Tab-separated table of C-alpha atoms and ligand atoms in Angstrom:
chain	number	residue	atom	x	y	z
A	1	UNK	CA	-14.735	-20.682	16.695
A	2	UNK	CA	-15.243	-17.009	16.725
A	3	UNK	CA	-13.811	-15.787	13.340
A	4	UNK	CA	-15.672	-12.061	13.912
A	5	UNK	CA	-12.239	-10.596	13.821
A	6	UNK	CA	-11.406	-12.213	10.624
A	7	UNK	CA	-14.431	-11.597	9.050
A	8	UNK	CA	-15.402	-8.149	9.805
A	9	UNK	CA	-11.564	-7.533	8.727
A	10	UNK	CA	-11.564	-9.242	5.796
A	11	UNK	CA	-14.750	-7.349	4.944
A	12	UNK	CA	-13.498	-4.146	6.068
A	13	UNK	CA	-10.577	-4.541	3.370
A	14	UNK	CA	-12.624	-5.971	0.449
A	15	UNK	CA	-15.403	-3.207	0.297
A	16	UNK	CA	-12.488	-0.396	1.255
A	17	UNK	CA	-13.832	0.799	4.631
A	18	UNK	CA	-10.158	-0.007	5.376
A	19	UNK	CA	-7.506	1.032	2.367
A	20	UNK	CA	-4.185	1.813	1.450
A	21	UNK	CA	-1.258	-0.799	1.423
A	22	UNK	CA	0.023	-0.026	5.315
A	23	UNK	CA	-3.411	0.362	7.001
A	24	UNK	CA	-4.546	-3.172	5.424
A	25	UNK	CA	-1.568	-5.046	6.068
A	26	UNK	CA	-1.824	-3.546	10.439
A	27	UNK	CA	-5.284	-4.417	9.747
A	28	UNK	CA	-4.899	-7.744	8.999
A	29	UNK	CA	-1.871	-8.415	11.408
A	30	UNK	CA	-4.106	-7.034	14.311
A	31	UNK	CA	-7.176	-9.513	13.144
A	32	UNK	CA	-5.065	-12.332	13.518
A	33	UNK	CA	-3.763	-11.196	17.111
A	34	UNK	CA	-7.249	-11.170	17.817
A	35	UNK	CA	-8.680	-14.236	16.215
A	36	UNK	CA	-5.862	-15.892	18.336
A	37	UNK	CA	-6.352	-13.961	21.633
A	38	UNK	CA	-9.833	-14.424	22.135
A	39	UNK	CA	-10.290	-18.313	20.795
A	40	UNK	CA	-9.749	-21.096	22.188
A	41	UNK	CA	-8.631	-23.998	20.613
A	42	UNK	CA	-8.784	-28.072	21.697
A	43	UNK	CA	-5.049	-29.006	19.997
A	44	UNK	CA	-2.392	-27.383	18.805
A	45	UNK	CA	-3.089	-28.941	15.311
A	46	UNK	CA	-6.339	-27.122	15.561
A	47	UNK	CA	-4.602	-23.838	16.298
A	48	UNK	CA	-2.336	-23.856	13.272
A	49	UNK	CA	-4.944	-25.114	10.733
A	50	UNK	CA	-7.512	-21.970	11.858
A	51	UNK	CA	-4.713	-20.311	12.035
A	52	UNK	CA	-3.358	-20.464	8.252
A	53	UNK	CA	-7.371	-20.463	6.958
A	54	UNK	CA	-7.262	-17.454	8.750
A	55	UNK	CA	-4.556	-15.836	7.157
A	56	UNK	CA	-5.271	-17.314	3.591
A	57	UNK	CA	-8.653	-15.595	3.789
A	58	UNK	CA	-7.626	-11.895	5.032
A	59	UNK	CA	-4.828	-12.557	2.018
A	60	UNK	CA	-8.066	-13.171	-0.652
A	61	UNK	CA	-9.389	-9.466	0.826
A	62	UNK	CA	-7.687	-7.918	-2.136
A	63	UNK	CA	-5.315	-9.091	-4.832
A	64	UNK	CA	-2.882	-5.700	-5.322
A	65	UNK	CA	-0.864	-4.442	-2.390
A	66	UNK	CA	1.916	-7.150	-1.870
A	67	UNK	CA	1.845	-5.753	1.991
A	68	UNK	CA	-1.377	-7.646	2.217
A	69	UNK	CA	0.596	-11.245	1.568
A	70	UNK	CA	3.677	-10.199	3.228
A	71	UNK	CA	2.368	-9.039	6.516
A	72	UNK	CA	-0.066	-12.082	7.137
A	73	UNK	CA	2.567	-14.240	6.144
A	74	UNK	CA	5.252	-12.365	8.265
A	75	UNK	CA	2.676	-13.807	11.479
A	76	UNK	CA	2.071	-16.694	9.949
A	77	UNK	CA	6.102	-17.561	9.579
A	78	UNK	CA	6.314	-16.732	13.430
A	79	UNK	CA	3.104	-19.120	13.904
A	80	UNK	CA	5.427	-22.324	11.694
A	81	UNK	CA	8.811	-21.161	13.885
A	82	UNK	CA	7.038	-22.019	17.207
A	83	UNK	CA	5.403	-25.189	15.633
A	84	UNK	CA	8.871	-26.172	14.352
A	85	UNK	CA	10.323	-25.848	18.100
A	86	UNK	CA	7.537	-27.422	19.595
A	87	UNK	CA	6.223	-24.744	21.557
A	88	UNK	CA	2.932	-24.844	23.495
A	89	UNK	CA	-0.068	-23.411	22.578
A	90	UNK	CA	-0.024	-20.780	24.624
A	91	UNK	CA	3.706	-19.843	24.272
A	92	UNK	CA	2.703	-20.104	20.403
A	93	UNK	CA	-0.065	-17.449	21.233
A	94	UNK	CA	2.172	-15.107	22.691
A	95	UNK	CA	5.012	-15.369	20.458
A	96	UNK	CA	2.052	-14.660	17.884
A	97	UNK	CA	1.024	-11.609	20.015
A	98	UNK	CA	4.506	-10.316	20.037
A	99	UNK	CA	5.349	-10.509	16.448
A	100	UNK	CA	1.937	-8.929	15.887
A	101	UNK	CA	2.736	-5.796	18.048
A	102	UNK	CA	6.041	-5.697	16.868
A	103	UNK	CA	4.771	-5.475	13.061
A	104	UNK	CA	1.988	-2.987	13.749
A	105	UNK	CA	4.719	-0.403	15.910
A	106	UNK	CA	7.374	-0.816	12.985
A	107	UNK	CA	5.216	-0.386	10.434
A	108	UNK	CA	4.215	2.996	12.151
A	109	UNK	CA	7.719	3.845	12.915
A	110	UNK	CA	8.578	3.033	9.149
A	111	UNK	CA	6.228	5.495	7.891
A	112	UNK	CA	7.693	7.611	10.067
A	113	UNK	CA	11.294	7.456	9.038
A	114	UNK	CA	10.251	7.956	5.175
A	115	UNK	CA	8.863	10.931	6.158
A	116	UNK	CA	11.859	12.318	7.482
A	117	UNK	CA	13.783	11.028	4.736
A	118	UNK	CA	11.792	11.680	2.204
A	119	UNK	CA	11.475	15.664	3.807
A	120	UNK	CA	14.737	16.108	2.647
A	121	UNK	CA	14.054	15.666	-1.140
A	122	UNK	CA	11.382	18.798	-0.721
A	123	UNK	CA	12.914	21.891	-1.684
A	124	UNK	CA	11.861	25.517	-0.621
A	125	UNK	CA	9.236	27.114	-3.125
A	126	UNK	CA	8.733	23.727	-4.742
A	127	UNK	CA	5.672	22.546	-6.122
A	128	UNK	CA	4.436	18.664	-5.646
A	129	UNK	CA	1.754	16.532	-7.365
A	130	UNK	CA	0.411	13.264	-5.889
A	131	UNK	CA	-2.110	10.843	-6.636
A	132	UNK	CA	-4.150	8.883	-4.075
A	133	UNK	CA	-4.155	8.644	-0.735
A	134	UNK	CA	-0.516	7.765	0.867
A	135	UNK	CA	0.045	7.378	3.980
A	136	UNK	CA	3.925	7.284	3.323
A	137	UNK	CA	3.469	10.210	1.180
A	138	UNK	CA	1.162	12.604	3.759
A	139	UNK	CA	3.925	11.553	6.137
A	140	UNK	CA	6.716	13.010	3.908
A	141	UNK	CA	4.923	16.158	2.774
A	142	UNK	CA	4.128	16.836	6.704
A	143	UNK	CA	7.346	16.318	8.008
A	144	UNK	CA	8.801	19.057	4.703
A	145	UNK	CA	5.809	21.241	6.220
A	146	UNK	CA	6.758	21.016	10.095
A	147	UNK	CA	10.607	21.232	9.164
A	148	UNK	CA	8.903	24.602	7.871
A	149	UNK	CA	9.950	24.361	3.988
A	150	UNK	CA	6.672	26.555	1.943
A	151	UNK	CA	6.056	24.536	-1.369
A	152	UNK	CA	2.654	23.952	-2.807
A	153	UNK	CA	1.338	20.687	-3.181
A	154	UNK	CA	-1.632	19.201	-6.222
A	155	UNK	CA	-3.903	16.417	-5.491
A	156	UNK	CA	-5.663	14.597	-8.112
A	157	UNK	CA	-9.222	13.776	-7.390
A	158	UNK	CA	-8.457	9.971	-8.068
A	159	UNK	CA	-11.426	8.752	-9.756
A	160	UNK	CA	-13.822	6.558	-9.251
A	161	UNK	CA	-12.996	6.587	-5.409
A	162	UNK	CA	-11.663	10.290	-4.628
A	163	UNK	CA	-9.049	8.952	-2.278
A	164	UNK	CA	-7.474	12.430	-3.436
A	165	UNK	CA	-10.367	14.229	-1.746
A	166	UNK	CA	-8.647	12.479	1.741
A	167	UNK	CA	-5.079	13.717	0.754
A	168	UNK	CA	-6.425	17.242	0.211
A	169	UNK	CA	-8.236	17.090	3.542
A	170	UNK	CA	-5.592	15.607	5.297
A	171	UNK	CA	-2.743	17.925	4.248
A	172	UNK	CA	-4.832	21.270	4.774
A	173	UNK	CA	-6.046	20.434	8.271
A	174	UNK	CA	-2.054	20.117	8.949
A	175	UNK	CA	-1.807	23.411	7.398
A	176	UNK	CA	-0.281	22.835	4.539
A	177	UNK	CA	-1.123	24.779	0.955
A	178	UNK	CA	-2.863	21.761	-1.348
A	179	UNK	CA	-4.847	22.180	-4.470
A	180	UNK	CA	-6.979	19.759	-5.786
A	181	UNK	CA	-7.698	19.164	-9.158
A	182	UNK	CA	-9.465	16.504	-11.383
A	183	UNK	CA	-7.181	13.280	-12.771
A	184	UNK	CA	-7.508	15.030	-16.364
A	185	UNK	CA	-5.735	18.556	-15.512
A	186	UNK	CA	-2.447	16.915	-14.710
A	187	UNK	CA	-1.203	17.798	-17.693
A	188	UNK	CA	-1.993	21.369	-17.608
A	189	UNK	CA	-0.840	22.104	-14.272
A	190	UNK	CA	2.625	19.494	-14.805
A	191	UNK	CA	4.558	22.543	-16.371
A	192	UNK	CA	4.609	23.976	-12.670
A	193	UNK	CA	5.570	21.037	-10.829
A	194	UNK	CA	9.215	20.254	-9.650
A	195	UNK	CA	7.945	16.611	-7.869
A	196	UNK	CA	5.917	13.808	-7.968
A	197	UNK	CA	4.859	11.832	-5.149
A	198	UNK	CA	3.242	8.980	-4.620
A	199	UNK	CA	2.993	5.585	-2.141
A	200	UNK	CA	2.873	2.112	-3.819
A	201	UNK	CA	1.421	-0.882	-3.342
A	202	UNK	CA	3.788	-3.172	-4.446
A	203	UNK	CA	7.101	-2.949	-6.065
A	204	UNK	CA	8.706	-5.287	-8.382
A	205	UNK	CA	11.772	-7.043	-8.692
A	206	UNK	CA	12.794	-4.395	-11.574
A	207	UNK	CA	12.070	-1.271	-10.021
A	208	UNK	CA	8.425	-1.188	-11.295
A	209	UNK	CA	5.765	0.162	-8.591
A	210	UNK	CA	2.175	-0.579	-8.710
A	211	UNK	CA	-0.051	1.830	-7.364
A	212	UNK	CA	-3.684	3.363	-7.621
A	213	UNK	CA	-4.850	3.680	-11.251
A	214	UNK	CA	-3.448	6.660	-13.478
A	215	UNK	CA	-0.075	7.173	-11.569
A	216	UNK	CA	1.647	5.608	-14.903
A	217	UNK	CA	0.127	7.982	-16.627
A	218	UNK	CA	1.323	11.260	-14.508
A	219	UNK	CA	4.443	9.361	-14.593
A	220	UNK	CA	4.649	9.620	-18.183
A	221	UNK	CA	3.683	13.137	-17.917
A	222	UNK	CA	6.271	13.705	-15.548
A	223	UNK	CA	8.906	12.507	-17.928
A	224	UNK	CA	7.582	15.377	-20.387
A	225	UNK	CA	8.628	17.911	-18.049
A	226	UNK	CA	11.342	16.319	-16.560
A	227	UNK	CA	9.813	16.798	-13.143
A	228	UNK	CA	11.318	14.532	-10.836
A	229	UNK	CA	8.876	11.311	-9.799
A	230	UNK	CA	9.370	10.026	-6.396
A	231	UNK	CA	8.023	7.115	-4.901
A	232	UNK	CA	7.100	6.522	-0.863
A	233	UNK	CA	7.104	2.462	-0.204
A	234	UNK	CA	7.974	0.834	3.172
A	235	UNK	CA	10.062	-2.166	2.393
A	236	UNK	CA	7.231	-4.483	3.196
A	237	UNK	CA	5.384	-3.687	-0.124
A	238	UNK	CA	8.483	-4.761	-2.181
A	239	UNK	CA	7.121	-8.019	-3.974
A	240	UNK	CA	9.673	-11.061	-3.431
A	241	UNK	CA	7.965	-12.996	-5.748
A	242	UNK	CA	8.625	-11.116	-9.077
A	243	UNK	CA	12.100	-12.204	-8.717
A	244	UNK	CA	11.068	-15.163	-9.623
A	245	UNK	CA	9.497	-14.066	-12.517
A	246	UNK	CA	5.968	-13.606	-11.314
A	247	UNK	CA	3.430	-10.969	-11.893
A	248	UNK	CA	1.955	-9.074	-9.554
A	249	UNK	CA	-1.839	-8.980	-9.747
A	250	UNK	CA	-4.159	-5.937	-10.985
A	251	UNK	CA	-7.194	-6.062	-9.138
A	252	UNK	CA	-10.612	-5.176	-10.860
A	253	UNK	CA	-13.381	-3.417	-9.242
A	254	UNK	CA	-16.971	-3.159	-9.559
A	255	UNK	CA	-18.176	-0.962	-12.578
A	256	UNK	CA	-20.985	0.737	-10.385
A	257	UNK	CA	-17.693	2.688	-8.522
A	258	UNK	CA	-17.386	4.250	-12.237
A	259	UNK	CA	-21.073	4.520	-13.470
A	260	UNK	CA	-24.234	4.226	-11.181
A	261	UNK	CA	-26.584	1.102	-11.351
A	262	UNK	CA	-29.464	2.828	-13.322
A	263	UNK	CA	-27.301	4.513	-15.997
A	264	UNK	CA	-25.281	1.017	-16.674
A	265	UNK	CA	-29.135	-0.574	-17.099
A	266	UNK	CA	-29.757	2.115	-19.565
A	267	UNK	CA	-27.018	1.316	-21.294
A	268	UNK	CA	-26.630	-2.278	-20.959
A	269	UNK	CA	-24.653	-2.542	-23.986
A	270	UNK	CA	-21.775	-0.069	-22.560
A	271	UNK	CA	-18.725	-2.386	-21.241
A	272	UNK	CA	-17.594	-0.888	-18.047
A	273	UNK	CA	-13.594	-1.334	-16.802
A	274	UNK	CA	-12.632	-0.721	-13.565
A	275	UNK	CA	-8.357	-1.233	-12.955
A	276	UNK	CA	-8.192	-0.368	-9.491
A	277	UNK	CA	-3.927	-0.095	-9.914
A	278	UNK	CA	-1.750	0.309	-12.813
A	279	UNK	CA	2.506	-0.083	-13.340
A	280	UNK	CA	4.865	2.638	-13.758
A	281	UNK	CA	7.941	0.889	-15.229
A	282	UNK	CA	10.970	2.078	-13.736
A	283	UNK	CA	12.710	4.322	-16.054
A	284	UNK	CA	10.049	6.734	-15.178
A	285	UNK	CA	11.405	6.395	-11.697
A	286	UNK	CA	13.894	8.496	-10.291
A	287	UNK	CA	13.639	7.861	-6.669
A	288	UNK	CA	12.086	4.643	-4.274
A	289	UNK	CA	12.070	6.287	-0.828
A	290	UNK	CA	12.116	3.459	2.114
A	291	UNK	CA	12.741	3.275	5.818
A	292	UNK	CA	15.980	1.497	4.532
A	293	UNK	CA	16.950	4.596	2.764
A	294	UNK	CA	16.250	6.151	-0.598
A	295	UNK	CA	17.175	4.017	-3.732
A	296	UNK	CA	16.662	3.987	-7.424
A	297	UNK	CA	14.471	1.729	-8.435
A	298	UNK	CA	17.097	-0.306	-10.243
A	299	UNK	CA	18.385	-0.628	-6.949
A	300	UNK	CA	15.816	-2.455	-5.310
A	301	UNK	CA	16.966	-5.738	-5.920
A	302	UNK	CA	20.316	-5.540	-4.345
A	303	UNK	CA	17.777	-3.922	-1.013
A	304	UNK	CA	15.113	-7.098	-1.581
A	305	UNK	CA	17.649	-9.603	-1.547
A	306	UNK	CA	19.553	-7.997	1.255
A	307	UNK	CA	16.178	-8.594	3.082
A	308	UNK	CA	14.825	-11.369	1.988
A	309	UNK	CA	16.619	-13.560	0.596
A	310	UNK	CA	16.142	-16.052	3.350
A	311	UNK	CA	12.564	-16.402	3.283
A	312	UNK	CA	12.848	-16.451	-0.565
A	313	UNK	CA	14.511	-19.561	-0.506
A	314	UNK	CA	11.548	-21.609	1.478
A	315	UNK	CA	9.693	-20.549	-1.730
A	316	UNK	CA	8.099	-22.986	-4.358
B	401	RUB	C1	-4.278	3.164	-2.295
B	401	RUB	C2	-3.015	3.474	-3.031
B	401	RUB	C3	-1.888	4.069	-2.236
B	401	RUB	C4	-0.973	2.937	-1.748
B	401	RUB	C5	0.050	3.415	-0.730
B	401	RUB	O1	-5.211	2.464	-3.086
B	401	RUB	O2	-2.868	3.192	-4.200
B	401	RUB	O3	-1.134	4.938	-3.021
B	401	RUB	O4	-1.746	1.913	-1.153
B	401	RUB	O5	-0.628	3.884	0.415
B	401	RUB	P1	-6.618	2.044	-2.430
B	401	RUB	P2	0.071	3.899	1.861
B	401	RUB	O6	-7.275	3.290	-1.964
B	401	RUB	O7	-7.343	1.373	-3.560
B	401	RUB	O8	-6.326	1.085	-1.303
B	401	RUB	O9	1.333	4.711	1.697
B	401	RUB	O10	-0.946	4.535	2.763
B	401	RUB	O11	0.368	2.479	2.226
């Protein structure tokens, strides 16, 4: 069986080559295309089992961004659907194909449509802070730039991994006027913002959102100065599961991303955490910005079960 798809994936996801809640969930979605395009398999009972190992072990990649979970298992529902009509193998196979393009192009087109919704919300003159790298949230602050609003924009540095040094990058070569600053100015420079922006990586059942380490904090910081706190989420990161009453995972990283090998050796007796994601509960929340349209996070039930509800039920 050739797995390389899978693997090098599942790899690619784990040690962050590949990051940010949409890119890993196309990621994964296009691994298993291609772990079932270029396999072949004796039986169709062969087929599903590699199939759903498959999928469990791109899940296992990393624990955080619900989009993970939700896109494998978006193929992997189209996978049991054929099964249950007793397709064959290769009808199965390019069902799966189908429902694999069809998640990568709307997933596109959904970051798309924030963007132009979330465009809106930028005034003229105004001056934005985000955190991390967002592809939702480049895709809003470009489309406020090309609709040719001028308003500044801050991005934190995002320690340990500097995924703020990509925003920065990103949004100048579009020509668009971005400072970046280090995680610990926020407060300082918070008395001149109007907005907050940031992507998520999963959103709970109560409006909370989950993203890269130290957004609750900016949040709270936010709330100081009553600048508004807006967050960019395509409705596949909204976590089904915490309506049920389940938690979503923080995933822990390696403490040589915060300190290097030799230092920690010096100082064996140092403990090192590494949170990779932290919660920003909702009343910090003004605004949840989807492809669906914009909502409060209070709100997002009524859009979750309005979307899921279905697939919810097949649960537990
Ligand atoms: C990335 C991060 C991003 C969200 C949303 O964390 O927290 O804000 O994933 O990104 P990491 P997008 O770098 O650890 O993956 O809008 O691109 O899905």
């Amino acid at each position: 069986m050739r797995n390389g798809s899978v693997d090098s994936t599942y790899l690619m996801i784990k040690d962050m080559r590949v990051r940010g809640a949409g890119r890993i969930a196309r990621a994964a979605v296009i691994a298993l295309k291609e772990y079932c395009d270029n396999n072949r398999f004796s039986s169709k009972k062969e087929f599903h089992s590699n199939l759903f190992a498959a999928g469990e072990k791109l899940k296992s990649a990393r624990p955080t961004a619900v989009s993970l979970p939700n896109a494998v298992n978006y193929v992997l529902a189209a996978a049991k659907r054929s099964e249950a009509k007793n397709s064959s193998l290769r009808e199965t196979i390019g069902t799966i194909d189908v429902v694999c393009d069809g998640f990568v192009a709307s997933s596109l087109k959904a970051t798309k449509t924030i963007g132009n919704y979330g465009a809106k919300r930028i005034q003229e003159g105004d001056v934005v802070l985000t955190h991390c790298n967002s592809e939702a949230v480049t895709a809003i602050l470009t489309a406020a730039h090309e609709a040719g609003k001028k308003f500044e924009v801050f991005a934190t540095e995002t320690r340990p991994r500097f995924q703020g040094r990509i925003t920065a990058s990103v949004l100048a070569k579009r020509g668009l006027d971005v400072s970046l600053i280090p995680d610990s100015a926020v407060r300082v420079y918070m008395r001149k913002v109007d907005a907050v922006l940031v992507g998520a990586d999963a959103i709970a059942a109560n409006g909370a959102v989950i993203n890269k380490i130290g957004t609750s904090q900016i949040a709270l910081v936010a709330h100081e100065t009553r600048a508004r706190f807006f967050v960019a989420a395509e409705t596949y990161k909204l976590s089904t599961t915490t309506m049920l009453g389940e938690l979503v995972e923080i995933e822990h990283r390696s403490p040589y991303e915060v300190v290097p090998r030799a230092w920690l050796k010096a100082n064996s007796r140092v403990k090192v955490k590494n949170p990779s994601f932290d919660i920003t509960p909702p009343e910090y929340i003004d605004l949840i910005i989807t492809e669906k349209g914009i909502y409060p996070p209070q709100g997002i039930v009524f859009l979750m079960k309005e979307l899921y509800a279905e697939p919810l039920l097949g649960i537990g």
